[in-house]
Amino acid sequence: MEKSEIGRNFFIPMPVVLVGTQVNGKANFMAVGWCSRANPTPPMILCGIANAHHTPKGIATTETFSVNVPSAALVEKTDYCGLVSGNTVDKSGVFDVFYGTLQTAPMIRECPVNLECRLVQTIPLPTHMIFIGEIVGAYADEGVIRDGKPDYAAIDPLLLTMPDNRYHRLGEHAGDAWSAGRNLVQQAPGA
Ligand SMILES: Cc1cc2nc3c(=O)[nH]c(=O)nc-3n(C[C@H](O)[C@H](O)[C@H](O)COP(=O)(O)O)c2cc1C
């Protein structure tokens, strides 16, 4: 099949999270799409955040941050936290805030899942910083736990596509990971 040039800012759906920080003693939350697991043991997560935002100030001074997973029902407040900056607007009252073992990583009670992180590494890029944090606490609402595990359908996370800038919800189950390819493993040369 012929390939067409599509521009270099395309990517497949990304998670939408709210990164929480404390700046000058006040909680602040920003929407983040560039977020990923980074290391399994100890568990680490990374976020790509523009230098000009308010959030990097809080991460730099407290060396902590939180990653909160909003459900689709929180789309309006989530988008708001991506539209306005703590540089000019006080976002500390947007959500009900709680703290875990780290006393400087504000978390959002309304979000079904919350991770509190201790900064372990910062990687500077031309306009953004990659903040890598170790997850020191992970919390979920009892209502989204099924058989002892967080249930993704109940969490109902938001996904982001760019550059069309749209939010989506989870689609259909397409197969099981580390399992769907097993027949091919058995047929592999040298198996
Ligand atoms: C859905 C969504 C995802 C976003 N993802 C990111 C991101 O990954 N990195 C980033 O630097 N800005 C991202 N932004 C923009 C910031 O959330 C926005 O500029 C926000 O106002 C920054 O808040 P702060 O200045 O209080 O830290 C995103 C915005 C939206 C709406």
Coordinates of C-alpha atoms and ligand atoms in Angstrom, one line a residue:
M1 CA 0.0 0.0 0.0
E2 CA 1.2 3.5 -0.8
K3 CA 2.1 5.7 2.2
S4 CA 1.2 9.4 2.6
E5 CA 3.0 12.0 4.6
I6 CA 0.8 12.9 7.6
G7 CA 2.8 15.4 9.6
R8 CA 5.0 14.6 12.5
N9 CA 2.7 15.4 15.4
F10 CA 0.4 12.4 15.0
F11 CA 0.3 9.7 17.6
I12 CA -2.2 7.0 18.7
P13 CA -4.5 7.7 21.7
M14 CA -2.8 8.8 24.9
P15 CA -4.0 8.6 28.5
V16 CA -5.4 11.8 30.0
V17 CA -4.3 12.4 33.6
L18 CA -4.2 15.3 36.0
V19 CA -0.8 16.0 37.4
G20 CA -1.0 17.5 40.9
T21 CA 1.6 19.7 42.5
Q22 CA 2.0 22.2 45.3
V23 CA 3.2 25.6 44.3
N24 CA 3.8 28.1 47.1
G25 CA 1.8 25.9 49.4
K26 CA -1.3 25.7 47.0
A27 CA -2.5 22.7 45.1
N28 CA -2.4 23.0 41.4
F29 CA -3.6 20.5 38.7
M30 CA -2.8 20.4 35.0
A31 CA -4.1 18.1 32.3
V32 CA -1.4 15.8 30.8
G33 CA -1.5 13.5 27.8
W34 CA 2.1 12.7 27.6
C35 CA 2.3 10.3 30.5
S36 CA 3.6 6.7 30.5
R37 CA 4.9 4.0 32.8
A38 CA 8.6 4.1 32.7
N39 CA 10.1 1.4 35.0
P40 CA 8.4 -1.7 36.6
T41 CA 10.6 -2.2 39.7
P42 CA 10.5 0.1 41.4
P43 CA 7.4 1.4 39.6
M44 CA 8.1 4.7 37.8
I45 CA 6.0 6.9 35.7
L46 CA 7.0 9.8 33.4
C47 CA 5.3 13.0 32.3
G48 CA 6.4 15.4 29.5
I49 CA 5.6 18.9 30.7
A50 CA 6.3 22.3 29.1
N51 CA 8.8 24.5 31.0
A52 CA 6.5 27.5 30.9
H53 CA 3.7 25.8 32.8
H54 CA 3.1 26.4 36.5
T55 CA 3.4 22.7 37.4
P56 CA 7.2 22.4 36.9
K57 CA 7.8 25.0 39.6
G58 CA 6.0 22.8 42.1
I59 CA 7.7 19.6 41.0
A60 CA 11.1 21.3 41.2
T61 CA 10.6 22.7 44.7
T62 CA 8.8 19.8 46.3
E63 CA 10.4 17.0 44.3
T64 CA 7.0 15.2 44.4
F65 CA 3.9 15.2 42.2
S66 CA 0.7 13.2 41.8
V67 CA -0.9 11.5 38.8
N68 CA -4.7 11.4 39.0
V69 CA -6.9 9.4 36.6
P70 CA -10.1 11.2 35.8
S71 CA -13.1 9.3 34.6
A72 CA -15.0 10.5 31.6
A73 CA -17.6 12.2 33.9
L74 CA -14.8 14.6 34.8
V75 CA -14.1 15.7 31.2
E76 CA -15.2 19.3 31.8
K77 CA -13.0 19.9 34.9
T78 CA -10.1 18.0 33.3
D79 CA -10.2 20.1 30.2
Y80 CA -10.5 23.3 32.3
C81 CA -7.2 22.3 34.0
G82 CA -5.7 22.0 30.5
L83 CA -7.0 25.4 29.4
V84 CA -6.0 27.7 32.3
S85 CA -2.6 28.0 34.0
G86 CA -1.8 28.2 37.7
N87 CA 0.5 31.0 36.6
T88 CA -2.6 33.2 36.4
V89 CA -5.6 31.3 37.8
D90 CA -5.9 29.6 41.2
K91 CA -7.0 26.0 40.5
S92 CA -6.7 24.8 44.1
G93 CA -10.4 24.8 44.7
V94 CA -11.4 22.9 41.5
F95 CA -11.3 19.5 43.3
D96 CA -11.5 18.0 46.7
V97 CA -7.9 17.4 47.7
F98 CA -6.3 14.8 49.9
Y99 CA -2.7 13.8 50.7
G100 CA -1.0 10.4 51.2
T101 CA 2.4 9.6 52.7
L102 CA 4.1 12.4 50.8
Q103 CA 2.8 15.6 52.2
T104 CA 3.4 17.7 49.1
A105 CA 1.7 15.8 46.3
P106 CA -2.0 16.8 46.3
M107 CA -4.4 14.2 45.0
I108 CA -7.9 14.5 43.7
R109 CA -10.7 12.7 45.7
E110 CA -13.1 12.8 42.7
C111 CA -10.6 10.8 40.5
P112 CA -11.1 7.0 40.8
V113 CA -7.3 6.3 40.8
N114 CA -4.5 8.4 42.3
L115 CA -0.7 7.8 42.3
E116 CA 1.7 9.8 44.5
C117 CA 5.2 10.1 43.1
R118 CA 8.6 11.1 44.3
L119 CA 10.7 12.7 41.6
V120 CA 13.7 10.6 40.7
Q121 CA 15.0 12.2 37.5
T122 CA 14.4 15.2 35.2
I123 CA 15.3 15.1 31.5
P124 CA 15.4 18.5 29.8
L125 CA 14.2 18.6 26.2
P126 CA 14.0 21.7 23.9
T127 CA 10.7 23.0 25.3
H128 CA 9.6 20.4 27.8
M129 CA 10.9 18.5 30.7
I130 CA 10.5 14.7 31.2
F131 CA 9.7 14.2 34.9
I132 CA 10.3 10.7 36.1
G133 CA 8.7 9.8 39.4
E134 CA 8.7 6.7 41.5
I135 CA 5.2 5.7 42.5
V136 CA 5.3 5.5 46.3
G137 CA 1.5 5.2 46.8
A138 CA -1.4 4.1 44.6
Y139 CA -5.0 4.4 45.6
A140 CA -8.4 3.5 44.0
D141 CA -12.0 4.1 44.9
E142 CA -13.5 0.9 46.2
G143 CA -16.3 1.3 43.6
V144 CA -13.8 0.6 40.8
I145 CA -12.2 -2.5 42.3
R146 CA -13.5 -5.8 41.1
D147 CA -12.0 -9.1 42.4
G148 CA -9.3 -7.1 44.2
K149 CA -8.1 -5.3 41.0
P150 CA -8.9 -2.0 39.5
D151 CA -11.5 -2.4 36.7
Y152 CA -10.8 -0.3 33.6
A153 CA -14.5 -0.2 32.5
A154 CA -15.5 1.1 36.0
I155 CA -12.6 3.7 36.0
D156 CA -13.8 4.9 32.6
P157 CA -10.6 6.7 31.7
L158 CA -10.3 9.4 29.1
L159 CA -8.1 9.0 26.0
L160 CA -6.8 11.9 23.9
T161 CA -6.0 12.0 20.2
M162 CA -3.9 14.7 18.7
P163 CA -3.8 16.7 16.4
D164 CA -7.6 16.5 16.2
N165 CA -7.8 17.2 20.0
R166 CA -10.6 14.9 20.9
Y167 CA -11.4 12.9 24.0
H168 CA -12.4 9.2 23.7
R169 CA -13.4 6.4 26.1
L170 CA -12.2 2.8 26.1
G171 CA -13.3 0.7 23.1
E172 CA -13.7 -3.0 22.7
H173 CA -11.4 -5.7 24.1
A174 CA -9.2 -6.8 21.2
G175 CA -7.2 -9.7 22.7
D176 CA -5.1 -10.6 25.7
A177 CA -1.5 -9.2 26.0
W178 CA 1.4 -11.7 26.3
S179 CA -1.1 -14.3 25.1
A180 CA -2.7 -13.4 21.7
G181 CA 0.6 -14.2 19.9
R182 CA 1.3 -17.5 21.6
N183 CA 0.5 -19.7 18.6
L184 CA 3.0 -17.8 16.5
V185 CA 5.7 -18.3 19.2
Q186 CA 5.2 -22.1 18.9
Q187 CA 5.6 -21.8 15.1
A188 CA 8.6 -19.6 15.3
P189 CA 11.9 -20.8 13.7
G190 CA 13.9 -22.5 16.5
A191 CA 10.9 -23.0 18.8
Ligands
LIG1 C1 -6.1 17.1 27.2 C2 -4.9 17.9 27.4 C3 -3.6 17.3 27.5 C4 -2.5 18.1 27.8 N1 -1.3 17.5 27.9 C5 -0.2 18.2 28.1 C6 1.1 17.6 28.3 O1 1.2 16.3 28.2 N2 2.1 18.3 28.5 C7 2.1 19.7 28.6 O2 3.1 20.4 28.9 N3 0.9 20.3 28.5 C8 -0.3 19.6 28.3 N4 -1.5 20.2 28.2 C9 -1.6 21.7 28.4 C10 -1.6 22.0 29.9 O3 -2.5 21.2 30.6 C11 -2.1 23.5 30.1 O4 -1.2 24.4 29.4 C12 -2.2 23.9 31.5 O5 -2.8 25.1 31.6 C13 -0.9 23.9 32.3 O6 -1.3 24.2 33.7 P1 -0.3 24.8 34.7 O7 0.3 26.0 34.1 O8 -1.2 25.2 35.9 O9 0.7 23.8 35.1 C14 -2.6 19.5 27.9 C15 -3.9 20.1 27.8 C16 -5.0 19.3 27.6 C17 -6.3 20.0 27.4

